[in-house]
Short mmCIF file of C-alpha atoms in Angstrom, two decimals:
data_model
loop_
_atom_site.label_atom_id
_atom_site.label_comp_id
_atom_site.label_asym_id
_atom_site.label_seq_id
_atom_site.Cartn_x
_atom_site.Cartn_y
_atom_site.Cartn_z
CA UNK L 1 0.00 0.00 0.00
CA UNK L 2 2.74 2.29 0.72
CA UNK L 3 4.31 1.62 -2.66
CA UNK L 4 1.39 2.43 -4.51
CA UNK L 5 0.49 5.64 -2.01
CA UNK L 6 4.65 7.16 -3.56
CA UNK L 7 3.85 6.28 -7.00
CA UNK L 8 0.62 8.18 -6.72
CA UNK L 9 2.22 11.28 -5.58
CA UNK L 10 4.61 11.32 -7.93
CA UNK L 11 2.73 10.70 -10.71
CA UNK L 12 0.94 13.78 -9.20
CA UNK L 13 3.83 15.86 -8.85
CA UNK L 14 4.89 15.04 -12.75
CA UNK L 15 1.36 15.97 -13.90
CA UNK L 16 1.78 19.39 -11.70
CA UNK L 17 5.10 20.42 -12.95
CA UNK L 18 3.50 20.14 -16.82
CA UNK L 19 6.35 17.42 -17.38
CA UNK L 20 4.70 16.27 -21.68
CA UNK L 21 5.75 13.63 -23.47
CA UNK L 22 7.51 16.31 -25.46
CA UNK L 23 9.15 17.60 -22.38
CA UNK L 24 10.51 14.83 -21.40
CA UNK L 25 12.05 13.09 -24.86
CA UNK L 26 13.28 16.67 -25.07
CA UNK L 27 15.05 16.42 -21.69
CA UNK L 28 16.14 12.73 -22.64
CA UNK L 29 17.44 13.37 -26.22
CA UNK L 30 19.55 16.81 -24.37
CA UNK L 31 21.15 15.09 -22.06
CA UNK L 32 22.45 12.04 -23.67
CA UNK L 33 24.67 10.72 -26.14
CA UNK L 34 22.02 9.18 -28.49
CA UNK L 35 22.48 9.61 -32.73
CA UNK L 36 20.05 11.23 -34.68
CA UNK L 37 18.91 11.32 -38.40
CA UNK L 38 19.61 14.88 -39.69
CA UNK L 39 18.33 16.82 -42.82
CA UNK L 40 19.35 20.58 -43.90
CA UNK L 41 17.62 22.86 -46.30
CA UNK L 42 18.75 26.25 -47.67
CA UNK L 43 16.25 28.06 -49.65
CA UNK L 44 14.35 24.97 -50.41
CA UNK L 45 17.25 22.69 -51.52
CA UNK L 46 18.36 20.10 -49.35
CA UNK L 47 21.98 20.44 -48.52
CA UNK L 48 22.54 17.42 -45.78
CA UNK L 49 20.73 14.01 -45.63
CA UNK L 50 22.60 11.73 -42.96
CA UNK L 51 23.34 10.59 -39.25
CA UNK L 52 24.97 11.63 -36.19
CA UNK L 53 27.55 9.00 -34.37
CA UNK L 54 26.09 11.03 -31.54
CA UNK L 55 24.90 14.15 -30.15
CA UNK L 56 24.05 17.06 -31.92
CA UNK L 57 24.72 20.35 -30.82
CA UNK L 58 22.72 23.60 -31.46
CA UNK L 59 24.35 26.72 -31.60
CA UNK L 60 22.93 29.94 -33.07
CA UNK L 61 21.24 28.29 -36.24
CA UNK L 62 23.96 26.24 -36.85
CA UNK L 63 24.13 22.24 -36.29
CA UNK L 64 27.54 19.88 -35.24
CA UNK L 65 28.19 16.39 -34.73
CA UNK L 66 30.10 13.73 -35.67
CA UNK L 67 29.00 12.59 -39.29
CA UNK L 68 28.34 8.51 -39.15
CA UNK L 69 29.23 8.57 -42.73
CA UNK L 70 32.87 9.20 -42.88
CA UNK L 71 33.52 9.89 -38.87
CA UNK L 72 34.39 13.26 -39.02
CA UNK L 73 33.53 16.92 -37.17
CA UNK L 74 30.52 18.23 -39.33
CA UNK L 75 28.81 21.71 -38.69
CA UNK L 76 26.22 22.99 -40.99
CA UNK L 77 24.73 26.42 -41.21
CA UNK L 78 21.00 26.33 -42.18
CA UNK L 79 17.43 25.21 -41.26
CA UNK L 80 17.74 21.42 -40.10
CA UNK L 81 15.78 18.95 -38.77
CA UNK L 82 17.30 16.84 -36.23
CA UNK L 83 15.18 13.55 -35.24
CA UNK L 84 16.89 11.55 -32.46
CA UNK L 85 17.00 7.42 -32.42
CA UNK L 86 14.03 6.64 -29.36
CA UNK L 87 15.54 5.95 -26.15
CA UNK L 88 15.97 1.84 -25.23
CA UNK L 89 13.98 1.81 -22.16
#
């Protein structure tokens, strides 16, 4: 009984901080290491198709990680879209 009374509360106190699904894969995908599929436009032409070994880092509208394709340091200036592998758990 006093299992189920903590996982009540916080199940209460996660549904009163406004912690979304969005939230939290956000929160997941920012602080690990996971790779993710990334595509670039500029002006309507794709620039970039490929994967991340790892994380990617935003910086002021620009994009870096480690390319899976040929291993190296990669940063690309433009609009991207960055979808991360789902978590394994």
């Amino acid at each position: 009984m006093k299992t189920a009374l903590t996982l009540a509360l916080v199940a209460a106190a996660l549904a009163a901080s406004g912690c979304t699904d969005s939230k939290r894969a956000r929160n997941d995908a920012t602080w690990s290491d996971r790779s993710a599929d990334i595509t670039c436009w500029s002006y309507g032409t794709e620039t970039f198709k490929g994967r991340s070994t790892g994380k990617v880092e935003h910086d002021d509208g620009r994009v870096s990680f480690v390319d899976a394709a040929n291993n190296r340091y990669t940063t690309i200036d433009g609009e991207c879209r960055v979808v991360y592998e789902a978590s394994k758990g």
